[in-house]
Tab-separated table of C-alpha atoms in Angstrom:
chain	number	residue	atom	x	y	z
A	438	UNK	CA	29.046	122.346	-190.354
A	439	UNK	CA	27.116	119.540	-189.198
A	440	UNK	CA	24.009	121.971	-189.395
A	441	UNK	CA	25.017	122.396	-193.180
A	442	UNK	CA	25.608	118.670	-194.061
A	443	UNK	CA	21.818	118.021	-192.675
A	444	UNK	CA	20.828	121.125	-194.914
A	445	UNK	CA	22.603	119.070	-197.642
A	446	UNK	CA	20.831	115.869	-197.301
A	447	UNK	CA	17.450	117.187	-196.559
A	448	UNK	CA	17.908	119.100	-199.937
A	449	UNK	CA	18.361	115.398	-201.431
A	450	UNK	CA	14.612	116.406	-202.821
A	451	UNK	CA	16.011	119.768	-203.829
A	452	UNK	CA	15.332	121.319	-207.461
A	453	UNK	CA	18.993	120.371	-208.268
A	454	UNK	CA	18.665	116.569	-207.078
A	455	UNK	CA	20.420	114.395	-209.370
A	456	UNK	CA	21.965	116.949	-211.108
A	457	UNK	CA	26.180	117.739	-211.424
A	458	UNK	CA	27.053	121.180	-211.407
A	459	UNK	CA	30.835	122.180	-211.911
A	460	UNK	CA	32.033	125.335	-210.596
A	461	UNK	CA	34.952	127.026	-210.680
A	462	UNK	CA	35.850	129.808	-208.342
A	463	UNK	CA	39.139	131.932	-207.154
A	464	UNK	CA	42.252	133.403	-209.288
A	465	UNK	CA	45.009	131.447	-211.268
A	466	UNK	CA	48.721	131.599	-210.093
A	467	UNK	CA	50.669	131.779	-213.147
A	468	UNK	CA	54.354	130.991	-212.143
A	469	UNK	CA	56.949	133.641	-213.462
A	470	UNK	CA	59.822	131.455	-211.885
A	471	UNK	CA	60.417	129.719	-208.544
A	472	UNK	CA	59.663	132.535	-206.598
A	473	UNK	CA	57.455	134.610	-208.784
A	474	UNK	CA	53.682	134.823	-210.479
A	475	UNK	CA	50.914	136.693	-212.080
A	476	UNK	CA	47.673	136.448	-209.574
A	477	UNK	CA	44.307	138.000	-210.456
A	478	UNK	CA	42.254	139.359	-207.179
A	479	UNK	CA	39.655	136.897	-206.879
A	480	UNK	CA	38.611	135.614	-203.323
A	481	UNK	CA	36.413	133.197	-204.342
A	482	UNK	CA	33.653	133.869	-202.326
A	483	UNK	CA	31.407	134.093	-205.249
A	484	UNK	CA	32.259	130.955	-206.363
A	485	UNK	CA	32.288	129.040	-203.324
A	486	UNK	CA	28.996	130.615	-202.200
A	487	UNK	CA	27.679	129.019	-205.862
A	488	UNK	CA	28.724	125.798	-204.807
A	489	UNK	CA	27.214	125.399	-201.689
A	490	UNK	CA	24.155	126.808	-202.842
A	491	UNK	CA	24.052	123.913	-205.711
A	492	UNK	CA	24.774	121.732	-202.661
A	493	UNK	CA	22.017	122.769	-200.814
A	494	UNK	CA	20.237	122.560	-204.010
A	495	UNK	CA	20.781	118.852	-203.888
A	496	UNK	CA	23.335	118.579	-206.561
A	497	UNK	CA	26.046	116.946	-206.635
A	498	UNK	CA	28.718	119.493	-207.226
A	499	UNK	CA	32.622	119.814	-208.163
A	500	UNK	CA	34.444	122.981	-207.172
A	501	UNK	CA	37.494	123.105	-209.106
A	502	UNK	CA	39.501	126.527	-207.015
A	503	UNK	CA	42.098	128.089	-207.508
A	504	UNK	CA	44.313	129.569	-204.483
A	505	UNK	CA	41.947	130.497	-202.418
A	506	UNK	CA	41.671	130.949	-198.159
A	507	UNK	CA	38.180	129.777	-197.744
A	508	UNK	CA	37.153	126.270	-195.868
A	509	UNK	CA	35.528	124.010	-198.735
A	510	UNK	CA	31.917	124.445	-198.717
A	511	UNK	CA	30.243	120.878	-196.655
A	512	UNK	CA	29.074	118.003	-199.452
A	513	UNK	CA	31.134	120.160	-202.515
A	514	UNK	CA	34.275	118.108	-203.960
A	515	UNK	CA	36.951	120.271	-203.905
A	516	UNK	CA	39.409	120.352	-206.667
A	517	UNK	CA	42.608	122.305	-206.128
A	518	UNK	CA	44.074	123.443	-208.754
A	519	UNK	CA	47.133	126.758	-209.642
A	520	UNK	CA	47.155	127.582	-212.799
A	521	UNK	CA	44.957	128.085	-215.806
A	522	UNK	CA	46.147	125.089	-217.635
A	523	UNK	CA	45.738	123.044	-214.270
A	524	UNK	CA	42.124	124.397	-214.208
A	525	UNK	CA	41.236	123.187	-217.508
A	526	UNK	CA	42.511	119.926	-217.339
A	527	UNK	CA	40.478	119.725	-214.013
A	528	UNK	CA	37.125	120.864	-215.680
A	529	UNK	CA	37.551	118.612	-218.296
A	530	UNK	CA	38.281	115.684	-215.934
A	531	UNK	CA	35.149	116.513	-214.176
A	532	UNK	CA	32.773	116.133	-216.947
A	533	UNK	CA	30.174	115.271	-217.722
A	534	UNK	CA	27.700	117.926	-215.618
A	535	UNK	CA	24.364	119.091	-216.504
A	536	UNK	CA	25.646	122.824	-215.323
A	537	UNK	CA	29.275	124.233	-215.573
A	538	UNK	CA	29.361	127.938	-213.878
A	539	UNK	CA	32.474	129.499	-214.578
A	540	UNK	CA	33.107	132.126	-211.761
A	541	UNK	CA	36.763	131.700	-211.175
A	542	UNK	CA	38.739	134.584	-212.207
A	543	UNK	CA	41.375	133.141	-214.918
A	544	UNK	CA	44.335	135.077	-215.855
A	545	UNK	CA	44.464	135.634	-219.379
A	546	UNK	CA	47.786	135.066	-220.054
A	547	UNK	CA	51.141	133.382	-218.416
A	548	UNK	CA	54.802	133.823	-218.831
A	549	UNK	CA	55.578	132.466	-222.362
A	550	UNK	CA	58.223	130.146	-220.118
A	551	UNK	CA	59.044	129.731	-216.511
A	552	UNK	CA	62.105	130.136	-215.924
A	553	UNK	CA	64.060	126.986	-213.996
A	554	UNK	CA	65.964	128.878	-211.354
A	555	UNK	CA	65.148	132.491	-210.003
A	556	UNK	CA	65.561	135.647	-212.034
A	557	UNK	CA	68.242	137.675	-211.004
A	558	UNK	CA	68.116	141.456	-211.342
A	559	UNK	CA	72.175	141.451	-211.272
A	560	UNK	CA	73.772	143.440	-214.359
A	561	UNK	CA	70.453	146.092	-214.284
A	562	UNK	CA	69.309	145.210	-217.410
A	563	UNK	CA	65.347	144.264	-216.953
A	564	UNK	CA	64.435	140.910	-217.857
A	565	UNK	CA	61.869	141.126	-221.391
A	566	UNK	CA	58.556	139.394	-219.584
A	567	UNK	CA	57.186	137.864	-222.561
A	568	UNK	CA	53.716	136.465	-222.111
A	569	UNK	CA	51.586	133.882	-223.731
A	570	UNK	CA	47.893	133.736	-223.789
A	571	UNK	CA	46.236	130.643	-221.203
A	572	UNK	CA	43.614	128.526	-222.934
A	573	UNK	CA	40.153	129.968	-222.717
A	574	UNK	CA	38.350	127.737	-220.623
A	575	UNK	CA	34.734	128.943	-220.727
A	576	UNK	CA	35.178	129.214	-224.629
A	577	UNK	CA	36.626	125.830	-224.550
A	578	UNK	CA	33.475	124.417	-222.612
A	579	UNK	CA	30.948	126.200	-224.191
A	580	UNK	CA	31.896	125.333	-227.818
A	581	UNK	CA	32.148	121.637	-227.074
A	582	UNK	CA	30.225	119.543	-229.700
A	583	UNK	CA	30.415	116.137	-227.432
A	584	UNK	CA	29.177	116.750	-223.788
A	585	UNK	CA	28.837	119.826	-222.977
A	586	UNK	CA	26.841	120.888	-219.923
A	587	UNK	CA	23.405	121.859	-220.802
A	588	UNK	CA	23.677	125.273	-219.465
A	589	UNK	CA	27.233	127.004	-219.147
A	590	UNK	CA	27.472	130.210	-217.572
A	591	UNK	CA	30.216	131.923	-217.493
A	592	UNK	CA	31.008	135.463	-215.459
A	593	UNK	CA	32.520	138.594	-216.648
A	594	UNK	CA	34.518	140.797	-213.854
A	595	UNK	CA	34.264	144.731	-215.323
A	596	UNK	CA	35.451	148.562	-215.060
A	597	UNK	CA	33.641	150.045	-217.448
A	598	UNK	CA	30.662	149.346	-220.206
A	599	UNK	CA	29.831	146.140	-218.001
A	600	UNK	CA	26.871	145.486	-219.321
A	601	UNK	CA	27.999	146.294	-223.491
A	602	UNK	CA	30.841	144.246	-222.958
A	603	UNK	CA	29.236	141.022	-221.214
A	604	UNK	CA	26.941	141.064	-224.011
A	605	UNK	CA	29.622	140.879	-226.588
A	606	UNK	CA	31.228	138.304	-224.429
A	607	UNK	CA	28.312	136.151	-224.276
A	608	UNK	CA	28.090	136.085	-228.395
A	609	UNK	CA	31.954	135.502	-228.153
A	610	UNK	CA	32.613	133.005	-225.814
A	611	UNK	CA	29.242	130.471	-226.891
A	612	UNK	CA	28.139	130.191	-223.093
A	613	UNK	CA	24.144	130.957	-222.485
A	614	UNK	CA	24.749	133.370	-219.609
A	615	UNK	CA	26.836	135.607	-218.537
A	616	UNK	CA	26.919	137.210	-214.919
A	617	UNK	CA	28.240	140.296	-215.054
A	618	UNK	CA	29.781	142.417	-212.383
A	619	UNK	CA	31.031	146.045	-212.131
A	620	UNK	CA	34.321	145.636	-210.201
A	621	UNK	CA	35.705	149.406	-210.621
A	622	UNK	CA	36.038	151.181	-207.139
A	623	UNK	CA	32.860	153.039	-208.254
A	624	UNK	CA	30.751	150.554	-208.375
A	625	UNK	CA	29.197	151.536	-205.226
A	626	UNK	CA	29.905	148.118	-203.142
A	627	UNK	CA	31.089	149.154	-199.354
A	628	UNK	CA	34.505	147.406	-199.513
A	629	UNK	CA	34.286	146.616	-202.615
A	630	UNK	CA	33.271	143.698	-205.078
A	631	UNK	CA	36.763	141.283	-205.060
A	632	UNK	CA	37.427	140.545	-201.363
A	633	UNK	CA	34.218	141.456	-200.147
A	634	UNK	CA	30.812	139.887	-199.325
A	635	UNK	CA	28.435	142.178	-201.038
A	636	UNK	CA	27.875	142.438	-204.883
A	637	UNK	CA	25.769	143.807	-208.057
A	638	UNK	CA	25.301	141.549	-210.832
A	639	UNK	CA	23.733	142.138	-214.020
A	640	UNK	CA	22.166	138.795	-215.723
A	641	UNK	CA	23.257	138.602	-219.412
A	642	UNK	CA	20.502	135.451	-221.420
A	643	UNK	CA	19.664	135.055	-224.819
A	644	UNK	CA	16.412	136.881	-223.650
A	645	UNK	CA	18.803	140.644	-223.139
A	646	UNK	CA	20.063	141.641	-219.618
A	647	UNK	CA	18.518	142.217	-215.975
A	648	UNK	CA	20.210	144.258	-213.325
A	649	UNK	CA	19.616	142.331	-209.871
A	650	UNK	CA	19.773	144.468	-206.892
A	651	UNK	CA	22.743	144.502	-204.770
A	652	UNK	CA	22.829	141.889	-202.276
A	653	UNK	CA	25.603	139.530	-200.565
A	654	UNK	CA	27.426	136.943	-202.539
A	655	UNK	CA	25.282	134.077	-200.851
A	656	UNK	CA	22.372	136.156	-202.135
A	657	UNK	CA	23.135	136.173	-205.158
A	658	UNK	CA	24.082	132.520	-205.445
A	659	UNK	CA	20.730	131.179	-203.946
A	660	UNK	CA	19.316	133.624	-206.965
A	661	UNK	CA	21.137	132.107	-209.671
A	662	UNK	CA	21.209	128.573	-208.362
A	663	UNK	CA	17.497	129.153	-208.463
A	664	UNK	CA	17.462	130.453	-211.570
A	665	UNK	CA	19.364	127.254	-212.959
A	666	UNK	CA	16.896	124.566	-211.699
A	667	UNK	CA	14.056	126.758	-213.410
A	668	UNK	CA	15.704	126.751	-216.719
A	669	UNK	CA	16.559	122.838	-216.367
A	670	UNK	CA	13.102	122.128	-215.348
A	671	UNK	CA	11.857	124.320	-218.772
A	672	UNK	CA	14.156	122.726	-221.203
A	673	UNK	CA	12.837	119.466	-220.403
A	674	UNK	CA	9.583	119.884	-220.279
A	675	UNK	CA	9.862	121.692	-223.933
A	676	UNK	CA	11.936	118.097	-224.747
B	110	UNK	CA	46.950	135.030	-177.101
B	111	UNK	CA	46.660	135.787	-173.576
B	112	UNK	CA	49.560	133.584	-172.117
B	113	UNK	CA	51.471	135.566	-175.292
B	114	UNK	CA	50.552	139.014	-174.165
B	115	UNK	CA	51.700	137.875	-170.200
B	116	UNK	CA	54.745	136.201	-171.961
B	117	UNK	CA	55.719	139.717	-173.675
B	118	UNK	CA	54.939	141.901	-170.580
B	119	UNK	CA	57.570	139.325	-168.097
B	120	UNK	CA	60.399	139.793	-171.336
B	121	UNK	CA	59.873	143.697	-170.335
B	122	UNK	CA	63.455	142.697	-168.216
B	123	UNK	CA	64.160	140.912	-171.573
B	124	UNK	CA	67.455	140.800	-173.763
B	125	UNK	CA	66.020	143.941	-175.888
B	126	UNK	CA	63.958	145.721	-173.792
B	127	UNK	CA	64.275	149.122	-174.796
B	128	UNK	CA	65.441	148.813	-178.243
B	129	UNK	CA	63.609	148.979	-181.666
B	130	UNK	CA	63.165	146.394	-183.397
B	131	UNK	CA	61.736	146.603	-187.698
B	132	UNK	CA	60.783	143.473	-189.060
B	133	UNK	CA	59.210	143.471	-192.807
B	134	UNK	CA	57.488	140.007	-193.994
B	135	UNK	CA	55.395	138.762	-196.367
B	136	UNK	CA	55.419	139.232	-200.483
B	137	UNK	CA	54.579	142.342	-202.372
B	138	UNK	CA	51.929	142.712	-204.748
B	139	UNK	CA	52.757	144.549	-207.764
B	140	UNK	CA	49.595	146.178	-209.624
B	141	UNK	CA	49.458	145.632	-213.444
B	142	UNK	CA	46.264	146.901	-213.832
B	143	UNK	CA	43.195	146.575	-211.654
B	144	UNK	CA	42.560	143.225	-211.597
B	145	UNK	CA	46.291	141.408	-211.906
B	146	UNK	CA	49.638	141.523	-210.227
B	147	UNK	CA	52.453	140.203	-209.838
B	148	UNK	CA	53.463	138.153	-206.392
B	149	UNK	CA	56.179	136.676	-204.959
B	150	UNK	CA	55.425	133.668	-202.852
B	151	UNK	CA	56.054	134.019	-199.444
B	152	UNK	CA	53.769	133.054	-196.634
B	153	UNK	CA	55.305	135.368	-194.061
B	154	UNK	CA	55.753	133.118	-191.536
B	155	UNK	CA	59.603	133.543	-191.128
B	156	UNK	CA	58.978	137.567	-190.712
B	157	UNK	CA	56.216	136.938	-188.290
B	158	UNK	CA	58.120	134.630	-186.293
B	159	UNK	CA	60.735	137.126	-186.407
B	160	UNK	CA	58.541	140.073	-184.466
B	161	UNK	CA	57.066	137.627	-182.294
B	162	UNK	CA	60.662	136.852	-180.678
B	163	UNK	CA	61.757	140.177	-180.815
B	164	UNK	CA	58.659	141.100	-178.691
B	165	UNK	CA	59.196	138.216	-176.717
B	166	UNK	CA	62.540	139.285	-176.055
B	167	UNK	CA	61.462	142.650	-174.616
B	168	UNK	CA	61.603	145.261	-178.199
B	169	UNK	CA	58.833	147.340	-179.043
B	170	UNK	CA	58.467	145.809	-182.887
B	171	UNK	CA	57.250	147.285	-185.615
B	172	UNK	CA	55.997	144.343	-188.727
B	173	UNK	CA	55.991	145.937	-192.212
B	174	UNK	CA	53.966	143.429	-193.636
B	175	UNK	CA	52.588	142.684	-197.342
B	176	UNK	CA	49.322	140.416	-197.835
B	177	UNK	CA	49.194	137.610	-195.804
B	178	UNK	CA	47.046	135.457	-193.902
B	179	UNK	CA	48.843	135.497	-190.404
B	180	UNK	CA	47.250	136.976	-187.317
B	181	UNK	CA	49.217	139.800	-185.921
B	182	UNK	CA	51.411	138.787	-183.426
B	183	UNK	CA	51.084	140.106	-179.800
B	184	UNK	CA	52.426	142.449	-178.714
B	185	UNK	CA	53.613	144.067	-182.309
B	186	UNK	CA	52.736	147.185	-184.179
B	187	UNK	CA	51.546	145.976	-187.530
B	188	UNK	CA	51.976	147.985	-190.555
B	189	UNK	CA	49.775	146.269	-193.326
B	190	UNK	CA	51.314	147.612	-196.671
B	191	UNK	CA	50.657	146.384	-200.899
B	192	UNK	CA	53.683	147.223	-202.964
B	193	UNK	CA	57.631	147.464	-202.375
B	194	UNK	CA	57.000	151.510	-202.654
B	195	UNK	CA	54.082	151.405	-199.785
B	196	UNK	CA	56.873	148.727	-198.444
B	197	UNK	CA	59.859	151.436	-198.631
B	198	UNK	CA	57.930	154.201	-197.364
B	199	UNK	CA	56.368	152.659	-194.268
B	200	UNK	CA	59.800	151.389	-193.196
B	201	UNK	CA	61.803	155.085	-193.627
B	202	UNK	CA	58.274	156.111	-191.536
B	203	UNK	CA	58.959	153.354	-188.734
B	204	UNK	CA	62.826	154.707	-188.416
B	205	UNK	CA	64.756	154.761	-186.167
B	206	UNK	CA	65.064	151.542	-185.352
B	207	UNK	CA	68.152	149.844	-183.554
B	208	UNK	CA	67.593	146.814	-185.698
B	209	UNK	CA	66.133	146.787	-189.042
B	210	UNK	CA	65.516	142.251	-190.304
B	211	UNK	CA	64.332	142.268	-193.995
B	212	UNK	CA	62.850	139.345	-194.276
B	213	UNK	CA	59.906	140.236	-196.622
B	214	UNK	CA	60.141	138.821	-200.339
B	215	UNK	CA	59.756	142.239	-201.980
B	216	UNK	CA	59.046	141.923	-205.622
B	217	UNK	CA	62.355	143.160	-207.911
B	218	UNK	CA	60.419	144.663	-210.662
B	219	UNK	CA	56.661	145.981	-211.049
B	220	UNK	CA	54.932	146.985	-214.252
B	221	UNK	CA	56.113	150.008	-216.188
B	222	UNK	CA	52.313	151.704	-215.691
B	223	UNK	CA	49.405	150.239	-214.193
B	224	UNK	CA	46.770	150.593	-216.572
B	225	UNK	CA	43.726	152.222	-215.442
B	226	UNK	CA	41.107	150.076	-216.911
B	227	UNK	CA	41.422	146.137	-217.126
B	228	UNK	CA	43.496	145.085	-220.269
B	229	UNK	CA	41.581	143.761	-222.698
B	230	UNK	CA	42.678	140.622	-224.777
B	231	UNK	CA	40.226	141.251	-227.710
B	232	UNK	CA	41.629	141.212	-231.227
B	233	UNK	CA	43.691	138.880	-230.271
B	234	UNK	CA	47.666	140.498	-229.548
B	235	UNK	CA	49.285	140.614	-226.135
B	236	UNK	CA	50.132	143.272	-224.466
B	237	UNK	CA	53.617	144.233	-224.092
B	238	UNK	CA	54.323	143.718	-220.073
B	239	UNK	CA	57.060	146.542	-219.617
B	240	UNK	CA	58.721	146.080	-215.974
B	241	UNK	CA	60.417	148.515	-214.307
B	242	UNK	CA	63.144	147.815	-211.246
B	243	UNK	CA	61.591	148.282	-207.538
B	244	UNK	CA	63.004	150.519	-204.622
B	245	UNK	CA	66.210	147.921	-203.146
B	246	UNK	CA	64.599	148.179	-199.274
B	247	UNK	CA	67.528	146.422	-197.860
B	248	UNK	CA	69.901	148.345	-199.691
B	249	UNK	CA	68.472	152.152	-199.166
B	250	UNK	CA	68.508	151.517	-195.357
B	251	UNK	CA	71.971	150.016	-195.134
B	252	UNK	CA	73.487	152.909	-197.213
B	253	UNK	CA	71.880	155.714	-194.669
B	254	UNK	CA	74.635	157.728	-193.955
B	255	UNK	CA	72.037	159.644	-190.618
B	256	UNK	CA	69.784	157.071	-188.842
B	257	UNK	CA	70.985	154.033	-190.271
B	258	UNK	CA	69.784	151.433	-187.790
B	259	UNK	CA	72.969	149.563	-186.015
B	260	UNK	CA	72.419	146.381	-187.352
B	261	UNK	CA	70.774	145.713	-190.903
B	262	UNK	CA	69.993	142.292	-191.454
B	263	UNK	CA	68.742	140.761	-195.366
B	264	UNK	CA	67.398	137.937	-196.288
B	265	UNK	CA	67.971	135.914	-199.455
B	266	UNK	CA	66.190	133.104	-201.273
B	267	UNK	CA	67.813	130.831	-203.368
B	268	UNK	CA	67.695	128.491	-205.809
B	269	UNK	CA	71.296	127.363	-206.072
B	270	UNK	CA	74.668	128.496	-204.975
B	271	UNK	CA	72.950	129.477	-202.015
B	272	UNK	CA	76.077	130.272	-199.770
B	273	UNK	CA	77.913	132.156	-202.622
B	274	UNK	CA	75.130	134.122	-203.860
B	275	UNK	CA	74.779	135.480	-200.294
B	276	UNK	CA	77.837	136.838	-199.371
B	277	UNK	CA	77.905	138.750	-202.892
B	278	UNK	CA	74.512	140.100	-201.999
B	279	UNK	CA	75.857	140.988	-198.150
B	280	UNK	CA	78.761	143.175	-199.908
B	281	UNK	CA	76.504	144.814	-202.530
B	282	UNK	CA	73.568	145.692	-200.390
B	283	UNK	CA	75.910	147.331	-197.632
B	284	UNK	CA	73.934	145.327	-194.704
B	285	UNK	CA	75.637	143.778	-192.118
B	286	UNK	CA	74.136	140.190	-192.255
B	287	UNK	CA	72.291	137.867	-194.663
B	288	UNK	CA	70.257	135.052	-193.542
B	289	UNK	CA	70.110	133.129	-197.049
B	290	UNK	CA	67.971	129.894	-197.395
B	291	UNK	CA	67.425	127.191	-200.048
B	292	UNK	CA	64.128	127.703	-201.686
B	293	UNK	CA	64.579	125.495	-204.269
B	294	UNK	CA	62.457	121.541	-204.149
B	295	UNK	CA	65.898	120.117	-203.356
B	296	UNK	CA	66.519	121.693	-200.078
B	297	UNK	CA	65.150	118.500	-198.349
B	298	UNK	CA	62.745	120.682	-196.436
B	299	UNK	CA	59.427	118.267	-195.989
B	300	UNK	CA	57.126	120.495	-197.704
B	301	UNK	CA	59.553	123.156	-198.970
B	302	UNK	CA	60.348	126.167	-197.353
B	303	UNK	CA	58.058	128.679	-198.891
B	304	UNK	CA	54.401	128.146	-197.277
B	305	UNK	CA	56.231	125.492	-194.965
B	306	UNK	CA	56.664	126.041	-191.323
B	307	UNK	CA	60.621	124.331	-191.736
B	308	UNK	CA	63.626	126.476	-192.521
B	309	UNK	CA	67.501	126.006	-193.131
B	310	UNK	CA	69.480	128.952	-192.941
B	311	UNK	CA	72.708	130.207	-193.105
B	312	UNK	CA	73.949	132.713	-191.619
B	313	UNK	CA	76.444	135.132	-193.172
B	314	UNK	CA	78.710	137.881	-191.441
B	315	UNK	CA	81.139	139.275	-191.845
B	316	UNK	CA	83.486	136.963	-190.168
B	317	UNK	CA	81.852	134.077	-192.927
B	318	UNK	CA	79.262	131.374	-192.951
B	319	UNK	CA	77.906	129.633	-190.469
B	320	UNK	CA	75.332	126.990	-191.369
B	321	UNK	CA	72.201	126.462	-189.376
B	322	UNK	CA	70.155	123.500	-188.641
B	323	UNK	CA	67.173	122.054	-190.204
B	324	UNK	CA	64.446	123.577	-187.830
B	325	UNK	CA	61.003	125.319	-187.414
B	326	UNK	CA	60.548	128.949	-188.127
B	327	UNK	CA	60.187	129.572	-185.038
B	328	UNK	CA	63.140	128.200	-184.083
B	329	UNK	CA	65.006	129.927	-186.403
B	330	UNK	CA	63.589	132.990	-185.176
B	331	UNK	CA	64.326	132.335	-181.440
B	332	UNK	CA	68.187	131.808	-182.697
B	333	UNK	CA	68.304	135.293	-184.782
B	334	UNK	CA	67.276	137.157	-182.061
B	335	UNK	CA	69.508	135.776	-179.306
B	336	UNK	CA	72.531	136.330	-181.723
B	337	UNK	CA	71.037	139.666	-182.078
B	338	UNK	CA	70.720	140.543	-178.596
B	339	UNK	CA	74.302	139.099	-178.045
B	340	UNK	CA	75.949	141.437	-181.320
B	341	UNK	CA	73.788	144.858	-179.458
B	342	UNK	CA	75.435	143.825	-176.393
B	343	UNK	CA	78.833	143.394	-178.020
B	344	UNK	CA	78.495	146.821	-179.758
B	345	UNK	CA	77.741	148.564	-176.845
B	346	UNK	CA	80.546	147.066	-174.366
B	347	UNK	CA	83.184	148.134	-177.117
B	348	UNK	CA	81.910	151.550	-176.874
């Protein structure tokens, strides 16, 4: 660790140096009850390996995470948050950045209302779970007309027709990339994409889409973060 | 781990050596499709504290556990498991058992299907989340007419009318004790008890109530068994 913080502040002449770069990483916990939730299967090792990339990248860089069991990367302030709604609130405290990556995996939708004491099954009749959908936070971001991040990226988690449907979530959601991942158990990743260390991304731009090789999640990070501080560096020296 | 693994191999004159002892801890996940579930919150601690005194106390233990992030204690078979069905089925595998403690929080309901393919939320209208109930662990095992283990202990979580709530669930479920606890945020537990390392039990037999002090999990643990230990012993001299 105190290897890492060194990294960090020899990077203070990094491509990323006086930059902020938000990134969100992990699932949501959307409480049911007291006892109960809906969880998506994120680790969070993408997004964690994002922000300490940034970090080494000289940036200074929020990590707003969901439940996740992973240390917090060295130089990276850490923002814990549960739920969807939580996570919003949290990115939009954060602002402004010149970079919001959205890698946290977000649960769509919540229990319409949590219920005050626990369910009981008692009687057998089934309780109706009636569910409500959770703000869109990359939408939200992206279509800001007051401060939003120069670049926001956003990340789409896939079974099938990843590449066809990260396109169509690009144009949908307003971000200017999307990284796209193949998450099915066929995707070919030993272990497996959520949990493990390896993955294969595809890289969605207004330019069409690349397919990077497959590589570890710290791989791919250094790739994108790379890829950031190139495009910030272009846009302005076009302003 | 070491002093552990010396510490189980001297309890080989132990209270239980010779009997078997099934512990199940942790949550269940519940798959909705292949990306979501549904959790309970539980961080398994209790359960695990359970098998590690039971080893300690000279059983060969068997741990039924769902996801957590606990090593596996010494000394103790670990069966890593997902959902109350993998749950069910890896306990009626681990039988017999002289003592079966059900101290996992297994999810009541799953949903109706797990969809194959990641639910979509495009065009806009949610889908219907149909639940259907879960195998009662606790309940299946105490009902075994042939190899039902001699003592079947449950656990309950509560929000309110903790004591009350128990004993109904003691006489429905057919086990011989409950070890109910106050889950809710006014239990006065620093922390609360899920996730915490604190517990308040009580304990419920069928000669009543008894209520516990405030004290660690492992604590709690260290109690269980000896009464456990003590009711074998009793069984056996009345025999």
């Amino acid at each position: 660790e105190i290897a890492a913080t060194v990294e960090a502040m020899l990077a203070a002449g990094g491509p990323l140096t006086g930059r902020h770069v938000l990134v969100t990483s992990g699932p949501t916990h959307e409480p049911i009850d007291p006892v109960r939730y809906i969880a998506n299967r994120s680790s969070g090792k993408q997004g964690h390996a994002l922000a300490s990339a940034a970090a080494r990248a000289g940036a200074r860089v929020t990590l707003v995470s969901g439940p996740v069991n992973l240390p917090a990367p060295p130089g990276v302030t850490v923002r814990p948050v549960e739920s969807a709604r939580d996570m919003l609130a949290a990115v939009e405290a954060a602002l402004p950045a010149d970079v919001a990556i959205f890698a946290a995996a977000v649960a769509d939708w919540r229990a319409a209302s949590e219920a005050p004491e626990k369910m009981k099954k008692d009687g057998g009749a089934l309780p109706p779970l009636a569910l409500t959908e959770n703000p869109d936070i990359l939408a939200t971001i992206a279509h800001r007309t007051a401060g939003r991040p120069r670049l926001v990226i956003g990340f789409a988690a896939e079974t099938q027709n990843v590449v066809a449907y990260a396109q169509a979530k690009r144009a949908r959601k307003g971000c200017d990339w999307i990284v796209a991942n193949d998450v099915s158990a066929q995707s070919g990743i030993p272990g497996g994409v959520m949990g493990g260390d390896s993955n294969q991304v595809h890289l969605i731009t207004a330019d069409g889409g690349e397919a990077w090789p497959p590589a570890s999640k710290a791989e791919v990070a250094e790739r994108l973060i790379a890829r950031i501080a190139a495009a910030l560096g272009e846009r302005e020296s076009e302003s």
